[in-house]
Coordinates of C-alpha atoms in Angstrom, one line a residue:
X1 CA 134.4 91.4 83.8
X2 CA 138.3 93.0 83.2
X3 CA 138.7 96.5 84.5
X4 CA 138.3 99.0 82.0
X5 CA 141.9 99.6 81.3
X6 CA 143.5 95.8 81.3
X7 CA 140.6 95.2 78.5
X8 CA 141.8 98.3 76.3
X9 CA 145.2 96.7 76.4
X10 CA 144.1 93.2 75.7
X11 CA 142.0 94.0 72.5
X12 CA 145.0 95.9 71.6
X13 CA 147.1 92.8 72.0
X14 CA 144.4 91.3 69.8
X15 CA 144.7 93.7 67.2
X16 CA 148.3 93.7 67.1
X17 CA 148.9 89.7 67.1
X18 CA 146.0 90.1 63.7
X19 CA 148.2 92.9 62.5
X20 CA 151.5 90.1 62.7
X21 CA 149.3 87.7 61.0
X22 CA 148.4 89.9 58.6
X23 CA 151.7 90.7 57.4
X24 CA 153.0 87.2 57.7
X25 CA 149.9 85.9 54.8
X26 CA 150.9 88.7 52.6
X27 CA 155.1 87.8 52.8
X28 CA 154.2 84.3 52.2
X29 CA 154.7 82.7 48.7
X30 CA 152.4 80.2 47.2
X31 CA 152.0 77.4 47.5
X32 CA 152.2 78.1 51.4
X33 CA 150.3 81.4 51.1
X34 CA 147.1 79.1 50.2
X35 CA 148.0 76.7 52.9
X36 CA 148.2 79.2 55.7
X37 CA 144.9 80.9 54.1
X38 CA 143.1 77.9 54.7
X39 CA 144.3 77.2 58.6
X40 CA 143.2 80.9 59.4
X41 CA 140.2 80.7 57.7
X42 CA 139.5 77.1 59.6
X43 CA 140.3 79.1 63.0
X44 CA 138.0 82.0 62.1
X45 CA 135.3 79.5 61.5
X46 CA 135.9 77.8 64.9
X47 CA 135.5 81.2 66.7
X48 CA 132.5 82.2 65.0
X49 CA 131.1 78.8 65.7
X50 CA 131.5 79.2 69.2
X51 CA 130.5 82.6 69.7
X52 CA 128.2 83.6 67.2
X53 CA 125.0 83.1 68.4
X54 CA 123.8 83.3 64.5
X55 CA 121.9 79.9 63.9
X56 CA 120.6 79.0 60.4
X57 CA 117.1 80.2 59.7
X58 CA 116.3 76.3 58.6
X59 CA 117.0 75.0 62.4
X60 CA 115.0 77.4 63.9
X61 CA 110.8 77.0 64.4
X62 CA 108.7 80.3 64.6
X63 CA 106.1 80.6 67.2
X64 CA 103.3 83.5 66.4
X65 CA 103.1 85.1 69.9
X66 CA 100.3 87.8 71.1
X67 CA 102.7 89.5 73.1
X68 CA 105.8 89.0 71.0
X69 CA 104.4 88.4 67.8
X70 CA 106.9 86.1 66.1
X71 CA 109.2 83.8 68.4
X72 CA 112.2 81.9 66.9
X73 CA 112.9 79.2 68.8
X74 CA 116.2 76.5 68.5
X75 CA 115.3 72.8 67.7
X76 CA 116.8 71.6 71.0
X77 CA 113.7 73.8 72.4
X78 CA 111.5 72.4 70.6
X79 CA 112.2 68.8 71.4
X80 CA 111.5 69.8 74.9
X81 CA 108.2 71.8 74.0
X82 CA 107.1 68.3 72.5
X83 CA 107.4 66.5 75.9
X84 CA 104.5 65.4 77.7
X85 CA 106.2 66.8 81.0
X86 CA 106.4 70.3 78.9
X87 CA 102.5 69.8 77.0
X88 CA 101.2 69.5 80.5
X89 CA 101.5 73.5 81.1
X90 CA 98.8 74.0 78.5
X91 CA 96.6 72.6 81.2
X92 CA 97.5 74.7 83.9
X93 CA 96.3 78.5 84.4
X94 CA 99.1 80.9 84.6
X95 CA 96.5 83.0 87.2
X96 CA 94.9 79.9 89.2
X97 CA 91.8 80.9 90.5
X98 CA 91.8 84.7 88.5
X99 CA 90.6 83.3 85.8
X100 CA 87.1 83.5 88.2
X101 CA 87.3 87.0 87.9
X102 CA 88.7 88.4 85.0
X103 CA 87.4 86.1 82.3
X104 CA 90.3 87.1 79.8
X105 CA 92.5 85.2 82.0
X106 CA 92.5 82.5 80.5
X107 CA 96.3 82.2 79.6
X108 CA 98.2 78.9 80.7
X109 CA 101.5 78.6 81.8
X110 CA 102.7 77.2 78.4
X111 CA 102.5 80.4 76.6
X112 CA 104.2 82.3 79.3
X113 CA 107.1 79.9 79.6
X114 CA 107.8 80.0 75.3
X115 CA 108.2 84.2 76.3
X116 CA 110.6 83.9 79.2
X117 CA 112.6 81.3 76.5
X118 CA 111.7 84.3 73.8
X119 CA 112.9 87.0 76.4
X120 CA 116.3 85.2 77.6
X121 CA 117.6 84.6 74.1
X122 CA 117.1 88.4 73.7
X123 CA 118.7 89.7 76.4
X124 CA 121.6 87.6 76.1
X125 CA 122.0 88.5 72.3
X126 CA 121.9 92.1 73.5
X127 CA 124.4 91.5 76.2
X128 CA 126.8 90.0 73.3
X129 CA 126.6 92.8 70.5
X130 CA 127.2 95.2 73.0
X131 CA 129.8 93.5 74.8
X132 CA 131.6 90.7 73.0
X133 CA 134.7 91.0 75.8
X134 CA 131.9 88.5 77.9
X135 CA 132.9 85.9 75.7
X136 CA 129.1 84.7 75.9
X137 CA 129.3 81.2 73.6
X138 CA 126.0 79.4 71.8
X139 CA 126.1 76.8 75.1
X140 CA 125.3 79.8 76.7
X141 CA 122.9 81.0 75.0
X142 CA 121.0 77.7 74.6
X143 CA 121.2 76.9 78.2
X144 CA 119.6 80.1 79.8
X145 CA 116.8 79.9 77.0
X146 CA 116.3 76.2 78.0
X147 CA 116.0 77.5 81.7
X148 CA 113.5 80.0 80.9
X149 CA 111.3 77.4 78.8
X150 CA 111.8 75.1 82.1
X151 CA 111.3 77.2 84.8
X152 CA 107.7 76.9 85.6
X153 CA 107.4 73.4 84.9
X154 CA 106.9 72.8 88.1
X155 CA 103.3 74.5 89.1
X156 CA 100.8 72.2 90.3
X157 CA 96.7 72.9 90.0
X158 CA 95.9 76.5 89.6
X159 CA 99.8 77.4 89.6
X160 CA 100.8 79.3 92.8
X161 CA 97.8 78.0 94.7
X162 CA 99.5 74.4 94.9
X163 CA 102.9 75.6 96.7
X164 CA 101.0 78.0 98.6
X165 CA 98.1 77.5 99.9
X166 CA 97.5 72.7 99.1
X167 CA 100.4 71.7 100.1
X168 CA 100.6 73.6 103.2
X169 CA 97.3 73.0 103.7
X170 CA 98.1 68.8 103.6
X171 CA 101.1 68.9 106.4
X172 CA 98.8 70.8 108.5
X173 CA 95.5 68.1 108.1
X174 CA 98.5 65.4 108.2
X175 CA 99.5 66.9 111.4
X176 CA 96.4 67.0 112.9
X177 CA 95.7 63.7 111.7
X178 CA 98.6 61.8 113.4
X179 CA 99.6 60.6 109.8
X180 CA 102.9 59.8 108.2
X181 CA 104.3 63.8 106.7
X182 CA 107.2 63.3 104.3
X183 CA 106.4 66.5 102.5
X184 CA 109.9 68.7 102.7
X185 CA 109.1 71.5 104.4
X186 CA 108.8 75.0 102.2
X187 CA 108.5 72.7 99.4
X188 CA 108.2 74.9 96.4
X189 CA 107.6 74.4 92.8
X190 CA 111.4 75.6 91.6
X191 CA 112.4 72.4 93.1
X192 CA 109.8 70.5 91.0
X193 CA 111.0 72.3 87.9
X194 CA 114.5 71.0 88.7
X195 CA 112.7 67.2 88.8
X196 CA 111.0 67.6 85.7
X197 CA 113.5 69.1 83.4
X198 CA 115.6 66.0 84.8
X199 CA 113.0 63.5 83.8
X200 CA 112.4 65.8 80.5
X201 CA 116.0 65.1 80.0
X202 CA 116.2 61.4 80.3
X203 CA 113.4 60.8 78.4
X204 CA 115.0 62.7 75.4
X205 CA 118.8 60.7 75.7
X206 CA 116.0 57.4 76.0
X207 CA 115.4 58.3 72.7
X208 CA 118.8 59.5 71.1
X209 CA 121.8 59.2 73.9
X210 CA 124.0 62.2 71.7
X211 CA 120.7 64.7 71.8
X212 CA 122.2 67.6 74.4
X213 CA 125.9 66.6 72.6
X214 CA 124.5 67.3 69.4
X215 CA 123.6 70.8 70.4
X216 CA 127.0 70.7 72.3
X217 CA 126.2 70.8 75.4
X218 CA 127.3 68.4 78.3
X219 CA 126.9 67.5 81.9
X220 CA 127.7 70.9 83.6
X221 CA 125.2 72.7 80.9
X222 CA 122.7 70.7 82.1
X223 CA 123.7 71.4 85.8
X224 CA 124.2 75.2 84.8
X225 CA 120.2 74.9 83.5
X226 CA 119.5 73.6 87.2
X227 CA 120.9 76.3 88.8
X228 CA 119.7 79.0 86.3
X229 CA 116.2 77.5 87.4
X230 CA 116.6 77.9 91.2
X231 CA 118.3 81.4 91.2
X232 CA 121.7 82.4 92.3
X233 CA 121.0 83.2 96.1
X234 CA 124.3 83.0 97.9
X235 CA 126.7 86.3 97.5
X236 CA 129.6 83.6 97.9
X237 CA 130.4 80.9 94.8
X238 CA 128.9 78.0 94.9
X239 CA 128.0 77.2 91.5
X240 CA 129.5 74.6 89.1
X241 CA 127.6 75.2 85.8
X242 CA 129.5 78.2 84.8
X243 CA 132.7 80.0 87.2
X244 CA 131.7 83.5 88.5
X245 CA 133.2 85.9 85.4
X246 CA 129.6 85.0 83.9
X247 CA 127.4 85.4 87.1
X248 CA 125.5 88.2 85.1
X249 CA 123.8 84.7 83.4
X250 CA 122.0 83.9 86.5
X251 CA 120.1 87.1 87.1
X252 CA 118.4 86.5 83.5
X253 CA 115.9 84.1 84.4
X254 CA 115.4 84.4 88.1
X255 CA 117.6 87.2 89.5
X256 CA 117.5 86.5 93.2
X257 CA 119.5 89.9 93.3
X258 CA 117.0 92.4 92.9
X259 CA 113.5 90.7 91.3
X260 CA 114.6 92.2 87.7
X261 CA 114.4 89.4 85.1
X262 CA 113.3 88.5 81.8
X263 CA 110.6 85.9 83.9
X264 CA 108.4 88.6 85.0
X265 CA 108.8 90.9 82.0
X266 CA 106.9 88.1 80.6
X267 CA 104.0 87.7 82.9
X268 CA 103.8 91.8 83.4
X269 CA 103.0 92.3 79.9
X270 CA 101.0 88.7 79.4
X271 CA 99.1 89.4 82.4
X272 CA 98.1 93.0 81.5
X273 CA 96.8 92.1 78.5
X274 CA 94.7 89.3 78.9
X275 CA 93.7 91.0 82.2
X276 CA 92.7 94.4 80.8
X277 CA 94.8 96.7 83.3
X278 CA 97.4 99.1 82.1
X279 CA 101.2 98.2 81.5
X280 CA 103.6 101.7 82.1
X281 CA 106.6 99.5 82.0
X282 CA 108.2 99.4 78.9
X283 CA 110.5 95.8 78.8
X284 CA 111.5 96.7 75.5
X285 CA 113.1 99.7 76.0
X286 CA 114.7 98.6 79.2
X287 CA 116.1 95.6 77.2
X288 CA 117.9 98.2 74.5
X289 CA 119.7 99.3 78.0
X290 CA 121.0 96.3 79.7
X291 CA 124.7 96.4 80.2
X292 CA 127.3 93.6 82.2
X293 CA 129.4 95.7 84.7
X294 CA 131.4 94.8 87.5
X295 CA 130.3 95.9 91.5
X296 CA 131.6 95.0 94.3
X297 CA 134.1 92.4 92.2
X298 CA 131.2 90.6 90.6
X299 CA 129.3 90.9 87.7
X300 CA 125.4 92.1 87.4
X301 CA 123.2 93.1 84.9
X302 CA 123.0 96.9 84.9
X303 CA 120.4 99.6 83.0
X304 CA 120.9 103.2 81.8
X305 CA 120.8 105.9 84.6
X306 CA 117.8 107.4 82.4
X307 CA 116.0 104.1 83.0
X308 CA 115.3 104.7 87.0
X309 CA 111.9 105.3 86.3
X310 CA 111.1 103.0 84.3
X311 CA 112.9 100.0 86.5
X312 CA 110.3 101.6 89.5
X313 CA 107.2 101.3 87.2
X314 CA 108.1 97.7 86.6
X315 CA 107.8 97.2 90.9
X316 CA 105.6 99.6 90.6
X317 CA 103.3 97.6 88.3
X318 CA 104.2 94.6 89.9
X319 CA 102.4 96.3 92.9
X320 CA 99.7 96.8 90.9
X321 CA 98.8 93.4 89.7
X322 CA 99.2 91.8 93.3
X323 CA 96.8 94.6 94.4
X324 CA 93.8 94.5 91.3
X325 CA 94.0 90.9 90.6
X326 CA 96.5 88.8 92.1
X327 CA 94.9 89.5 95.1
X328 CA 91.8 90.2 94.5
X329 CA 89.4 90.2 97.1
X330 CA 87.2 87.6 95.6
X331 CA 90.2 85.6 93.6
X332 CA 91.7 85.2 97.6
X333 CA 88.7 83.4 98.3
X334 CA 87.9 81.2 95.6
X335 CA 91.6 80.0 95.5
X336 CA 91.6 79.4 99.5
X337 CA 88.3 77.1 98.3
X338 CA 90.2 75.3 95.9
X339 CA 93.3 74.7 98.2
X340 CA 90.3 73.5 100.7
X341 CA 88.5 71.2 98.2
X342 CA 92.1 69.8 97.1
X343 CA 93.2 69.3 100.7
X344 CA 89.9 67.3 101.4
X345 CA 90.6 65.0 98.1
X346 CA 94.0 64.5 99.4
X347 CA 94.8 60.7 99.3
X348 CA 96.4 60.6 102.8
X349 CA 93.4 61.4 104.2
X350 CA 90.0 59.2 102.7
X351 CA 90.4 55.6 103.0
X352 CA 89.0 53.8 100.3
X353 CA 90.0 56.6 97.8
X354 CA 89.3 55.3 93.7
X355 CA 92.2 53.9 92.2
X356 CA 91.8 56.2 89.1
X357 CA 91.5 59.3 91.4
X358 CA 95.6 60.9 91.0
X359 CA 97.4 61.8 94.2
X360 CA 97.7 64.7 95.4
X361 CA 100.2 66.3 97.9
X362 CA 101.8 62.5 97.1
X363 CA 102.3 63.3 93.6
X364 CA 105.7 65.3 94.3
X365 CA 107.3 62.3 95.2
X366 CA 107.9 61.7 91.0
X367 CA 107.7 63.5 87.7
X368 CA 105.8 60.7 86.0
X369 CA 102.9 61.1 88.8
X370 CA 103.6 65.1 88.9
X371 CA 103.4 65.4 85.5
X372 CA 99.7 63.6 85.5
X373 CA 98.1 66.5 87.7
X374 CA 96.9 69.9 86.4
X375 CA 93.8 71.6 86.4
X376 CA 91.9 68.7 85.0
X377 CA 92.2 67.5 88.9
X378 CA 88.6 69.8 89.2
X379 CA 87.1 68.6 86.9
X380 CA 87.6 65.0 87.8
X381 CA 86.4 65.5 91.0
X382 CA 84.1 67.3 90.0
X383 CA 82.6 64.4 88.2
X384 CA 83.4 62.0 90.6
X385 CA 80.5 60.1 92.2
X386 CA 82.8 58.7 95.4
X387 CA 81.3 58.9 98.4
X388 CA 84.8 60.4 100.3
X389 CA 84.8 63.0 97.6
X390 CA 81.5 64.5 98.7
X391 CA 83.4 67.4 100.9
X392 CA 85.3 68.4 97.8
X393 CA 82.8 68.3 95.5
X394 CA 80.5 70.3 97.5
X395 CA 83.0 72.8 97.9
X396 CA 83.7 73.2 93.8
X397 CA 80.3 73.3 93.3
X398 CA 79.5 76.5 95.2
X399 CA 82.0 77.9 93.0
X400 CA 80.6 77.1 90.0
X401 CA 77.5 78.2 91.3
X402 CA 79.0 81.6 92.9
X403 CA 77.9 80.5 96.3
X404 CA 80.9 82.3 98.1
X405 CA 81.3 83.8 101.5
X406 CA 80.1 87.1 101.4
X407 CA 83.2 90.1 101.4
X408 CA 82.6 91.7 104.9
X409 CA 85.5 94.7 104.7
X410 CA 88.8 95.6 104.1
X411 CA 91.2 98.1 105.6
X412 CA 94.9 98.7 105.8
X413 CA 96.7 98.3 108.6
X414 CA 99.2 101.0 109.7
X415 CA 102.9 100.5 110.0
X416 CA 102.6 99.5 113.8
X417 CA 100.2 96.4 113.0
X418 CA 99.5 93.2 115.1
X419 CA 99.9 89.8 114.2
X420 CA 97.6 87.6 112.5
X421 CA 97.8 85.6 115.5
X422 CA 96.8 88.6 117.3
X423 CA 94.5 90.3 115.0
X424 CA 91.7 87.2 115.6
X425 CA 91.8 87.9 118.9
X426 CA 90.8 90.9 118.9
X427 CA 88.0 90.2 116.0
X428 CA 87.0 87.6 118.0
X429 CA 86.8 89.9 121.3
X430 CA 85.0 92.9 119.1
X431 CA 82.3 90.1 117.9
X432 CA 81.6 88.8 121.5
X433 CA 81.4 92.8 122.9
X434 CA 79.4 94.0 120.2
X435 CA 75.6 94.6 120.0
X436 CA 73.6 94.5 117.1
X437 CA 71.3 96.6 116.1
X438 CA 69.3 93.7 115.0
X439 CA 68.8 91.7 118.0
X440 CA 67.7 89.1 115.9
X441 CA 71.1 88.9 114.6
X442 CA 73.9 86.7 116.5
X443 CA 77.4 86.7 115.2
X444 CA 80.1 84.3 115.9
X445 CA 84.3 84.1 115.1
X446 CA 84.3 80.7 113.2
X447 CA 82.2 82.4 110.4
X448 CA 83.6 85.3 110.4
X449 CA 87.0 84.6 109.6
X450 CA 90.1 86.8 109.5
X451 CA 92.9 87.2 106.4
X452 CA 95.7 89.1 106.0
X453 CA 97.4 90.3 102.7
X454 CA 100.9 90.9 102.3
X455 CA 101.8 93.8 99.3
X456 CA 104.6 95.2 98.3
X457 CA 107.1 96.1 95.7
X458 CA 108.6 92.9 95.6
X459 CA 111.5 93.2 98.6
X460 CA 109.2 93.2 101.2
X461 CA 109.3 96.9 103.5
X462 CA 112.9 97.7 101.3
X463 CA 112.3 100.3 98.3
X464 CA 113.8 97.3 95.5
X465 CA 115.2 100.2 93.3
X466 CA 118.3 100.3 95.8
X467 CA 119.3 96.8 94.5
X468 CA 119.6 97.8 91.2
X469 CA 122.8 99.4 89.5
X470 CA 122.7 101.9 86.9
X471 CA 125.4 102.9 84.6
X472 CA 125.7 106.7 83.1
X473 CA 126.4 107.5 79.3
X474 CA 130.1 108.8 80.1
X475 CA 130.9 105.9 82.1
X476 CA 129.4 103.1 80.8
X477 CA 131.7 100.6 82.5
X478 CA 130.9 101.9 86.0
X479 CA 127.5 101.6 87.8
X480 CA 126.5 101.6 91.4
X481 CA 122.8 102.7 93.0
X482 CA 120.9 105.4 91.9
X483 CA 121.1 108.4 94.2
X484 CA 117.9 109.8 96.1
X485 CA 118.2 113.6 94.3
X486 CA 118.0 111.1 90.5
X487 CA 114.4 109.8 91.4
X488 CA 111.3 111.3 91.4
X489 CA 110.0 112.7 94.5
X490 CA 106.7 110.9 93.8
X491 CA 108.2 108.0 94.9
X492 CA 105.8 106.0 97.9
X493 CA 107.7 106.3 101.7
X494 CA 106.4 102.9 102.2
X495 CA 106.9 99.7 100.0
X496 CA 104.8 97.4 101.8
X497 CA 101.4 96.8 103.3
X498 CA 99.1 94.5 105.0
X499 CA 95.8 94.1 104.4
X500 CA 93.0 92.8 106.6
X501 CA 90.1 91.4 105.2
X502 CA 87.2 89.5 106.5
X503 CA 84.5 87.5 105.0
X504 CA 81.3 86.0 106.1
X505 CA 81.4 82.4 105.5
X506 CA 78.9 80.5 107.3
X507 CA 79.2 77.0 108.0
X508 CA 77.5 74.3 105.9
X509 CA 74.3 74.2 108.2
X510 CA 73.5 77.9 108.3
X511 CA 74.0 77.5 104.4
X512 CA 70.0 76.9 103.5
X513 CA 69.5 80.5 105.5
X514 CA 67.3 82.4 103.0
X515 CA 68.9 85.7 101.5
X516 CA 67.5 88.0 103.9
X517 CA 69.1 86.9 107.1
X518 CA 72.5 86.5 105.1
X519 CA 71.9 90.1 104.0
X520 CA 71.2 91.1 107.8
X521 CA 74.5 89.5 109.2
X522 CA 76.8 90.6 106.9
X523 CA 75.3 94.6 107.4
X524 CA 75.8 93.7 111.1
X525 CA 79.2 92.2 110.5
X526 CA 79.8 95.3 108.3
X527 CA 79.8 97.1 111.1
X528 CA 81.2 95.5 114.1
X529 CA 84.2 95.4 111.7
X530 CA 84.3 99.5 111.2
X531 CA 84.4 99.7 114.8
X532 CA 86.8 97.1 115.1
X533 CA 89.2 99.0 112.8
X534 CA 89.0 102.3 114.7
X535 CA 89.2 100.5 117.8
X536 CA 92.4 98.6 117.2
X537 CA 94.9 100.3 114.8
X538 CA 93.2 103.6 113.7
X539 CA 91.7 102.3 110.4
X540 CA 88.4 103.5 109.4

C-alpha cells in the first residue's frame, strides 16, 4: 500500500483530471456533448464492473446458516458446492472422534467450509469500503471466497485424525514391515485440498470449457486459489497468483503470519456452539476493525488498538477448545483407536484384502480414490465380515461398546520437562520399582502406556499477540505491535504446556478380566503414577 502522503496526492490527481473532464462535457456542444456522454458513461461502467464487488441479487443463492444465519453465495460457488469432490464433506466430522463425547458435535466439514466462504467475502468487502486505494477487483473477491470453500477439502476419515495420527501411523507399520513407503513425508491435508480443487476444476471445464472465464477469471486466479489454500509462508515473494501490493489477500484464509483468519473464526464460533462451551471472542466486532496497512514494506491485515483484548480471547479460546474438547482426555483415546483400527485395515498390509474394501493410506495417490473415503470407511468395516479385518473390527467395536482403556492420571509438566522418549523410561522404571499395596496386583509398561499433549495459544511457547499489528484511531495508516503497558496484566507468563497422560489399556488377553481386578489395577496404577509425578518433575 502507497505511503500516506503519495496517496493524498494521487486521489487529488484523480479529482483534478474529473474536475478537467468535467468542464470539458459541459463546454462541449451537441451533437458531441451526447457522444462524449456516452464514452464516460461506458468507462464508468467498466470501473464499476471491475471493482464493485455488487453482484445482482438474481445470481446469488442464499444459504440459511446457524451461525451466520443467511449466507449469499456467487453461482461460481455453487457449481463447486454441487461437486461430488465438494458433497463428500458432508460425510466427514468437522471434530473426528469428539463427536464421542460431546454428542452436539455432530457438525461436518461441509457447513464449516460454506462459513469460511461466508467469512472471506466479508472481510474483503470490509477491506474495500474502507479502503478502495487497495484496488481489490471481483477476481479477487471470487477467488479468496473460492479458497475458503476449498480449503478443507482435503480431510480424510474423522478430519485431523487422518493427517495426524493414520497416515503416520501407515509409514511406521510400512517401515516395520519392509514394504514399499511412497507416502510423502509430512503429508498433510492442505496439499490434498490443492488436488481436489484441481480435479474439482477439471471436472467443471469437462462440462463447459469457458466456466472460470465466464466469472472472469483465468489461469493465475486459479493458481492464486492454490496458494490462498496453502498459506503464504515465506517472508520473501514467491507467489504468482497476485504480486505483493495485495499480500494482505493471503492472510484471509490461512494467515501463516500470525494464526488470525476468517478459517478459525468459523470453527471458534461453530464449534462452541454445537459443543456447548462459551465463545468470549467476538469475530464480528473484530471484522468492523480490520484495516490494510503497510509494516515493514509489506502489507498485513491489521485491527484497532482497542481490539488487543479481544484478538487474545480469540488465542485465548482457541486454548480453550484444544484443552475441553479437542483434546479431551477420552476424545485422545478414541481417535488414537480409530487411527489404530484404520492402520490395521490398511491395504498395504492384509493380503487378500476385498476388492470393494477402498484404500486407505493409498488413496492420496488420486482425487477420484480420495474423494471415495470419509467417515463411511467405519462403517464399512464395521460391517465387513473379512477375515483380515477382524483386528479392525474388533477395535471399532469396543468403541461402540465403550470398552476403552481406563484414564489413569494426568498432570502438567513444568517448564524444565523431559522427552517423551524420556518420560517412558522413567514410567517404565517407576512401574518395575513400585510395590503395590495389593500384592495380588502386577503391573507392566506395555499396558500402561504413556501420552503427551501439546497446548498452547497457537505459536507454540511465543505469546501470538506479538504477531499481530494494531493501528490507533489518530493514525489509522500506521500500525506496529501492541506495547506491554496496552495489555492486561492478566495475561498468562506461559503460552504453552505439555500434558502427560496415562491410560490403562490392557492387552486383548487380559480383556475377559472381570471388573474387579481392572478396578484394582488401575487404583494401583493411580498411584504409582502420583509418585511418579513428584518423583520426576515436581508434579503432584
Amino acid at each position: 500500500m502507497p505511503r500516506a502522503e503519495p496517496t493524498r496526492k494521487t486521489l487529488s490527481d484523480y479529482r483534478k483530471s474529473l474536475q478537467d473532464l468535467k468542464k470539458s462535457y459541459e463546454a462541449s456542444e451537441e451533437p458531441e456533448k451526447q457522444q462524449l456522454w456516452e464514452i464516460i458513461k461506458d468507462e464508468l461502467q467498466d470501473i464499476l464492473k471491475k471493482y464493485s464487488l455488487n453482484f445482482s441479487k438474481e445470481q446469488m443463492k442464499i444459504f440459511n446458516d446457524p451461525i451466520h444465519g443467511h449466507m449469499e453465495l456467487h453461482p461460481l460457488l455453487v457449481k463447486i458446492i454441487d461437486t461430488p469432490q465438494f458433497q463428500r464433506l458432508r460425510h466427514i466430522k468437522q471434530l473426528g472422534g469428539t463427536y464421542l463425547v460431546y454428542p452436539g458435535a455432530s457438525h461436518n466439514r461441509f457447513e464449516h467450509s460454506l462459513g469460511v466462504a461466508h467469512l472471506s467475502g466479508r472481510l474483503v468487502k470490509v477491506l474495500h469500503n474502507n479502503q478502495p486505494e487497495l484496488k481489490i477487483t471481483k477476481q479477487d473477491f471470487l477467488c479468496v471466497q473460492i479458497a475458503g470453500l476449498c480449503h478443507d477439502l482435503g480431510h480424510g476419515p474423522f478430519s485431523h485424525v487422518f493427517d495426524g495420527l493414520v497416515i503416520p501411523g501407515a509409514k511406521k507399520m510400512k517401515k516395520l514391515r519392509g514394504l514399499h513407503d511412497d507416502i510423502p513425508e509430512n503429508w498433510k491435508h492442505e496439499q490434498m485440498s490443492v488436488q481436489m480443487f484441481d480435479d474439482i476444476v477439471r471436472s467443471l471445464k469437462a462440462e463447459n470449457e469457458d466456466v472460470m472465464k465466464e466469472h472472469g477469471l483465468d489461469d493465475r486466479d486459479i493458481t492464486f486459489i492454490k496458494e490462498l489454500i496453502e498459506g503464504a509462508k515465506t517472508s520473501e515473494w514467491r507467489y504468482e497468483g497476485r504480486d505483493e501490493d495485495k499480500s494482505f489477500l493471503y492472510e484471509i484464509v490461512a494467515n501463516k503470519q500470525n494464526g488470525i483468519d476468517v478459517d478459525k473464526w468459523d470453527y471458534f464460533a461453530r464449534d462452541c456452539h454445537h459443543l456447548g462451551i462459551r465463545n468470549s471472542f467476538d469475530h464480528q466486532r473484530l471484522l468492523k476493525f480490520a484495516r490494510v496497512c503497510e509494516v515493514n514494506e509489506r502489507n498485513h491485515i491489521c485491527f484497532r488498538d482497542k481490539e488487543a483484548d479481544n484478538v487474545y480471547d480469540m488465542f485465548r479460546t482457541r486454548y480453550t477448545l484444544h484443552r475441553q474438547a479437542y483434546q479431551h482426555k477420552i476424545c485422545n483415546i478414541i481417535e488414537d483407536m480409530f487411527a489404530e483400527a484404520l492402520v490395521q485395515a490398511d491395504r498395504d498390509l492384509h493380503e487378500g484384502k476385498p476388492e470393494d474394501m477402498l484404500k486407505i493410506s493409498e488413496a492420496i495417490k488420486t482425487a477420484e480414490d480420495y474423494s471415495k473415503l470419509t467417515d463411511e470407511i467405519f462403517e464399512q468395516i464395521s460391517s465387513s465380515t473379512s477375515d483380515n479385518l477382524k483386528k479392525s473390527r474388533d477395535i471399532l467395536n469396543k468403541i461402540i461398546r465403550r470398552k476403552l482403556p481406563k484414564f489413569v492420571g494426568e498432570a502438567r509438566l513444568t517448564e524444565n520437562s523431559m522427552s517423551k522418549e524420556e518420560l517412558m523410561k522413567t514410567w517404565k522404571t517407576a512401574l518395575e520399582q513400585y510395590r503395590p499395596t495389593d500384592l495380588t496386583v502386577s503391573l507392566n509398561a506395555e499396558d500402561l502406556p504413556v501420552y503427551v499433549v501439546d497446548l498452547d495459544h497457537g505459536m507454540k511457547d511465543k505469546n501470538p499477540i506479538e504477531k499481530v499489528f494494531f493501528y490507533s484511531k489518530r493514525k489509522p495508516n500506521e500500525a506496529s505491535p501492541i506495547k506491554d503497558y496496552q495489555l492486561s496484566s492478566f495475561l498468562p507468563n506461559r503460552f504453552n504446556e505439555e500434558m502427560v497422560r496415562v491410560y490403562y489399556k490392557p492387552s486383548d488377553d487380559q480383556a475377559a478380566e472381570d471388573k474387579k481386578e481392572e478396578k484394582k489395577k488401575v487404583e494401583e496404577a493411580e498411584k504409582c503414577f502420583q509418585m511418579w509425578c513428584g518423583s520426576n518433575f515436581g508434579v503432584k
